[in-house]
Every structure is written in structure tokens, then in C-alpha cells.
Amino acid sequence: MSVLNMLAAWQTSGDVVMMEQMPIFGGYVGDQEETAICDVATMIATFAIYGCDIHLDGPIHIRWGTTTTRETLRIAAHAAAALDLNTDFLLANQYYALAGPCTEMCLLETAAQAMTDTASGRELISGVASAKGVMQDKTTGMESKMMGEVAAATCGLEIPLVNEILDGIISMYENDYSKAPPGKRFQDCYNVKNVTPDDEYLDIYDGVITKLNNLGLELREPIGLGCSCCSSG
């Protein structure tokens, strides 16, 4: 009842209401197909019953606690595509990468989900919670930059090509779940005074950009060590 009261107050006040749910693949719901059905049903319910304006999604793998596995990306893609084709709902997705910042794996995970979300019709992307979003100081602007750049590069691509590139990206990291690199804290891979990534992270980022381009994504050239795009100054 208290939640319904809050919703009524928000709507009366003219607030933009975003609701969130994260179905767990491999849990009580079941396999990929059942989880996708549950995901679609829950999203419809948040709009039809609770009157939200935006739905924030994020299927989670029960074993790894991330949204970037092959299975959870499939669930997210099919659920979003189904609603995108049949409704005018505003759909978002959360990003929980297994690896930590300043690692190739984290950026590859981010790229895979950004492609998935963009190609399946989501309007908003929310991330990145690196290191599963549970470690202090383990998130930086570079992961979000990768998310945005890959999403922009994915726009307009045909689904068969997206699937081909996605298969290549996921294959680069899916065998490393049990030994995912923890990465570095923000203050250990950024100049905290200027809020800019250090040379090591820029090199890693550039390497991932090159790999994505080689797979056919057609991103811009690597940013190089003279980058000022992540600076707040």
C-alpha cells in the first residue's frame, strides 16, 4: 500500500516515474524462454498497473550476477524487441559487467550489451556498474564512453550483422567468467584532479576499439593518449 501511495503522489506531482525489475535467469522463472516471457509480462505490468513512464530492465545470470552473459543478452534482446514492435513503451536497460574498470573484458562486456540494447530497440541505456556494481570505487567514465560509442555505431545495422559481431565479442570473454579481472579503482586509473583516464586505460580502450573495428562495427579511430573527451575541465 505504501508503494501505491508513493506512485499516486509522484503521478499527482507530474513526476517522471521509472520502475525497475531484473528477472533472474536460472532461478525460479526457469530457462531463457521462460525468463524472457516473465520479463515481457513484468514490463507490461509496470506500465498497465503502475502507470510508469520508463521501464528499467536488466536480466541477471544467477551464477555470475551480471547482465552481459550470452543468455541474459538473448533474454534482454527478445523481450525488448517484442515490446518495441508492439508498443510505444520507453524501455531502458542496466549494465552489470563482471570485470572491473581498466580491463579489456569489462569494455567488451559493455560493448556487447550496448549493441544488444540498441539493435533491439531500447530507448535508454544505464551504466556501467563494473565489477557487478558491488565494489567501492569500481566504476569510471570510460565504461560509459564505450557504452555510448558502441550504441551510436550500432544504429542502422541489420540484425544478422549485429548477431555476427555480437558472437565475436562475446566469444572473447565468455570463457573467463571464473577468472574475470577485478580491475582498478577509479582513483588508481584516473587522474582524480583532472578527472581524466591514465595512459594505461587509454591504451586498453584503444585496443578494444581496434578489436571491435576488426569485427566490423566501424567505430571511430582509437582516441590516443592525447584524449580530452573524458575530462571535466
Short mmCIF file of C-alpha atoms in Angstrom, two decimals:
data_model
loop_
_atom_site.label_atom_id
_atom_site.label_comp_id
_atom_site.label_asym_id
_atom_site.label_seq_id
_atom_site.Cartn_x
_atom_site.Cartn_y
_atom_site.Cartn_z
CA MET A 1 0.00 0.00 0.00
CA SER A 2 2.83 2.42 0.81
CA VAL A 3 4.29 1.87 -2.67
CA LEU A 4 0.93 2.61 -4.30
CA ASN A 5 0.68 5.77 -2.21
CA MET A 6 4.12 6.85 -3.44
CA LEU A 7 3.16 6.18 -7.04
CA ALA A 8 -0.04 8.20 -6.64
CA ALA A 9 1.90 11.10 -5.14
CA TRP A 10 4.50 11.04 -7.91
CA GLN A 11 1.87 10.99 -10.63
CA THR A 12 -0.11 13.78 -8.96
CA SER A 13 3.08 15.83 -8.81
CA GLY A 14 3.75 15.25 -12.51
CA ASP A 15 6.96 13.31 -11.88
CA VAL A 16 8.55 11.08 -14.49
CA VAL A 17 8.27 7.60 -12.96
CA MET A 18 10.81 4.93 -13.81
CA MET A 19 10.28 1.42 -12.50
CA GLU A 20 12.86 -1.34 -12.35
CA GLN A 21 12.88 -5.12 -12.39
CA MET A 22 15.66 -7.59 -13.04
CA PRO A 23 14.50 -11.14 -13.82
CA ILE A 24 16.97 -13.83 -12.72
CA PHE A 25 17.88 -16.31 -15.42
CA GLY A 26 18.34 -19.77 -13.93
CA GLY A 27 16.23 -19.05 -10.86
CA TYR A 28 12.60 -19.83 -10.13
CA VAL A 29 11.50 -18.50 -13.52
CA GLY A 30 13.50 -21.09 -15.47
CA ASP A 31 15.45 -21.10 -18.71
CA GLN A 32 15.93 -18.38 -21.32
CA GLU A 33 12.49 -18.69 -22.92
CA GLU A 34 10.62 -18.62 -19.62
CA THR A 35 12.70 -15.73 -18.32
CA ALA A 36 12.01 -13.71 -21.47
CA ILE A 37 8.26 -14.31 -21.08
CA CYS A 38 8.46 -13.23 -17.44
CA ASP A 39 10.45 -10.17 -18.46
CA VAL A 40 7.87 -9.08 -21.03
CA ALA A 41 4.96 -9.69 -18.64
CA THR A 42 6.59 -7.68 -15.87
CA MET A 43 7.38 -4.78 -18.17
CA ILE A 44 3.78 -4.66 -19.39
CA ALA A 45 2.57 -4.78 -15.79
CA THR A 46 4.66 -1.79 -14.74
CA PHE A 47 3.02 0.35 -17.41
CA ALA A 48 -0.51 -1.09 -17.22
CA ILE A 49 -0.84 -1.47 -13.44
CA TYR A 50 1.53 1.10 -12.00
CA GLY A 51 1.46 3.71 -14.76
CA CYS A 52 5.20 4.23 -15.02
CA ASP A 53 6.77 6.33 -17.78
CA ILE A 54 10.02 4.36 -18.26
CA HIS A 55 10.85 0.76 -17.51
CA LEU A 56 14.41 -0.11 -16.47
CA ASP A 57 15.25 -3.72 -17.18
CA GLY A 58 18.29 -5.96 -16.67
CA PRO A 59 18.09 -9.77 -16.81
CA ILE A 60 20.67 -11.20 -14.38
CA HIS A 61 22.55 -14.51 -14.59
CA ILE A 62 22.00 -16.47 -11.38
CA ARG A 63 25.56 -17.85 -11.37
CA TRP A 64 27.55 -14.79 -12.40
CA GLY A 65 25.36 -11.91 -11.24
CA THR A 66 25.76 -9.97 -14.49
CA THR A 67 23.68 -8.75 -17.42
CA THR A 68 26.37 -9.41 -20.03
CA THR A 69 26.33 -13.19 -20.46
CA ARG A 70 25.19 -14.69 -23.73
CA GLU A 71 21.99 -15.99 -22.10
CA THR A 72 20.96 -12.75 -20.40
CA LEU A 73 21.68 -10.73 -23.53
CA ARG A 74 19.40 -13.03 -25.51
CA ILE A 75 16.65 -12.59 -22.94
CA ALA A 76 17.03 -8.81 -22.91
CA ALA A 77 17.08 -8.62 -26.71
CA HIS A 78 13.99 -10.74 -27.34
CA ALA A 79 11.97 -9.06 -24.59
CA ALA A 80 12.82 -5.57 -25.81
CA ALA A 81 12.30 -6.38 -29.48
CA ALA A 82 8.86 -7.86 -28.76
CA LEU A 83 7.71 -4.76 -26.92
CA ASP A 84 9.40 -2.35 -29.33
CA LEU A 85 7.50 -3.88 -32.23
CA ASN A 86 4.13 -3.85 -30.49
CA THR A 87 4.08 -0.90 -28.07
CA ASP A 88 5.33 2.64 -27.66
CA PHE A 89 6.82 1.94 -24.21
CA LEU A 90 10.07 3.64 -23.23
CA LEU A 91 12.49 0.85 -22.36
CA ALA A 92 15.84 1.06 -20.60
CA ASN A 93 18.45 -1.48 -19.53
CA GLN A 94 21.02 -1.67 -16.77
CA TYR A 95 24.64 -2.71 -17.19
CA TYR A 96 26.34 -5.03 -14.71
CA ALA A 97 29.69 -6.16 -16.08
CA LEU A 98 31.58 -8.95 -14.34
CA ALA A 99 35.08 -7.50 -14.83
CA GLY A 100 36.29 -4.30 -13.24
CA PRO A 101 37.44 -0.99 -14.79
CA CYS A 102 40.67 -0.66 -16.74
CA THR A 103 40.29 -4.15 -18.23
CA GLU A 104 39.60 -5.33 -21.73
CA MET A 105 36.93 -7.74 -20.52
CA CYS A 106 34.86 -5.01 -18.89
CA LEU A 107 34.85 -2.93 -22.07
CA LEU A 108 33.99 -5.94 -24.23
CA GLU A 109 31.09 -6.84 -21.93
CA THR A 110 29.87 -3.27 -22.15
CA ALA A 111 30.15 -3.25 -25.93
CA ALA A 112 28.17 -6.47 -26.26
CA GLN A 113 25.28 -5.16 -24.19
CA ALA A 114 25.29 -1.77 -25.90
CA MET A 115 24.94 -3.48 -29.28
CA THR A 116 22.19 -5.74 -27.96
CA ASP A 117 20.16 -2.92 -26.43
CA THR A 118 20.46 -0.63 -29.43
CA ALA A 119 19.59 -3.25 -32.03
CA SER A 120 16.59 -4.50 -30.03
CA GLY A 121 15.02 -1.06 -29.74
CA ARG A 122 15.69 0.20 -26.25
CA GLU A 123 15.47 3.96 -25.88
CA LEU A 124 17.70 4.33 -22.81
CA ILE A 125 20.86 2.65 -21.54
CA SER A 126 22.04 2.92 -17.94
CA GLY A 127 25.59 2.11 -16.95
CA VAL A 128 28.07 0.95 -16.34
CA ALA A 129 28.13 -0.85 -12.98
CA SER A 130 31.52 -2.50 -13.41
CA ALA A 131 32.68 -5.35 -11.14
CA LYS A 132 28.98 -6.27 -10.81
CA GLY A 133 28.27 -2.94 -9.17
CA VAL A 134 29.20 -4.21 -5.72
CA MET A 135 32.77 -2.94 -5.27
CA GLN A 136 33.57 0.52 -3.95
CA ASP A 137 35.17 2.91 -6.47
CA LYS A 138 34.98 0.31 -9.27
CA THR A 139 33.31 2.40 -11.96
CA THR A 140 34.60 5.12 -14.30
CA GLY A 141 33.50 7.25 -17.21
CA MET A 142 35.45 5.16 -19.71
CA GLU A 143 32.98 2.29 -19.47
CA SER A 144 30.09 4.66 -20.12
CA LYS A 145 32.00 6.14 -23.04
CA MET A 146 32.36 2.68 -24.57
CA MET A 147 28.65 2.08 -24.00
CA GLY A 148 27.67 5.28 -25.79
CA GLU A 149 30.07 4.95 -28.71
CA VAL A 150 29.10 1.36 -29.44
CA ALA A 151 25.40 2.22 -29.23
CA ALA A 152 25.87 5.04 -31.74
CA ALA A 153 27.86 2.80 -34.10
CA THR A 154 25.18 0.09 -33.92
CA CYS A 155 22.36 2.36 -35.08
CA GLY A 156 21.14 1.33 -38.51
CA LEU A 157 22.93 -2.02 -38.65
CA GLU A 158 20.98 -5.03 -39.91
CA ILE A 159 20.22 -7.67 -37.29
CA PRO A 160 22.18 -10.50 -38.99
CA LEU A 161 25.32 -8.34 -38.93
CA VAL A 162 24.68 -7.36 -35.32
CA ASN A 163 24.38 -11.02 -34.35
CA GLU A 164 27.58 -11.86 -36.18
CA ILE A 165 29.55 -9.11 -34.45
CA LEU A 166 27.97 -9.92 -31.10
CA ASP A 167 29.00 -13.54 -31.38
CA GLY A 168 32.57 -12.41 -31.96
CA ILE A 169 32.55 -10.02 -28.99
CA ILE A 170 31.01 -12.47 -26.52
CA SER A 171 33.38 -15.21 -27.60
CA MET A 172 36.27 -13.02 -26.45
CA TYR A 173 35.19 -13.00 -22.80
CA GLU A 174 32.65 -15.72 -22.04
CA ASN A 175 35.29 -18.32 -21.13
CA ASP A 176 36.77 -16.02 -18.50
CA TYR A 177 33.85 -15.66 -16.09
CA SER A 178 35.50 -17.71 -13.37
CA LYS A 179 38.68 -15.64 -13.61
CA ALA A 180 37.32 -12.22 -14.50
CA PRO A 181 39.89 -9.49 -13.77
CA PRO A 182 38.90 -7.30 -10.81
CA GLY A 183 40.27 -4.19 -12.50
CA LYS A 184 41.32 -1.00 -10.77
CA ARG A 185 39.64 1.57 -8.58
CA PHE A 186 38.69 4.89 -10.14
CA GLN A 187 41.48 6.71 -8.30
CA ASP A 188 44.03 4.15 -9.50
CA CYS A 189 43.32 4.50 -13.23
CA TYR A 190 42.29 8.18 -13.40
CA ASN A 191 43.90 11.49 -12.62
CA VAL A 192 41.43 12.49 -9.92
CA LYS A 193 42.42 16.16 -10.09
CA ASN A 194 41.64 16.49 -13.80
CA VAL A 195 39.17 13.56 -13.96
CA THR A 196 40.94 12.03 -16.96
CA PRO A 197 41.86 8.37 -17.60
CA ASP A 198 45.51 7.43 -17.33
CA ASP A 199 47.67 6.17 -20.20
CA GLU A 200 47.13 2.52 -19.30
CA TYR A 201 43.36 2.76 -19.52
CA LEU A 202 43.56 4.73 -22.75
CA ASP A 203 45.74 2.01 -24.25
CA ILE A 204 43.29 -0.69 -23.15
CA TYR A 205 40.36 1.31 -24.54
CA ASP A 206 42.12 1.82 -27.86
CA GLY A 207 42.90 -1.90 -28.07
CA VAL A 208 39.24 -2.77 -27.62
CA ILE A 209 38.20 -0.20 -30.23
CA THR A 210 40.59 -1.83 -32.69
CA LYS A 211 39.19 -5.29 -31.95
CA LEU A 212 35.62 -4.09 -32.41
CA ASN A 213 36.53 -2.44 -35.70
CA ASN A 214 38.15 -5.68 -36.86
CA LEU A 215 34.87 -7.45 -36.15
CA GLY A 216 33.05 -4.99 -38.43
CA LEU A 217 31.49 -2.50 -36.04
CA GLU A 218 33.09 0.55 -37.73
CA LEU A 219 33.81 2.67 -34.71
CA ARG A 220 35.97 5.78 -34.97
CA GLU A 221 39.74 5.55 -34.77
CA PRO A 222 41.34 4.89 -31.35
CA ILE A 223 41.34 8.00 -29.17
CA GLY A 224 45.07 8.03 -28.45
CA LEU A 225 46.89 9.37 -25.44
CA GLY A 226 46.00 12.99 -26.19
CA CYS A 227 42.33 12.40 -25.42
CA SER A 228 40.49 15.19 -23.64
CA CYS A 229 37.00 13.78 -24.13
CA CYS A 230 36.79 12.30 -20.63
CA SER A 231 37.89 15.50 -18.91
CA SER A 232 35.57 17.68 -16.91
CA GLY A 233 37.80 20.70 -17.32
#
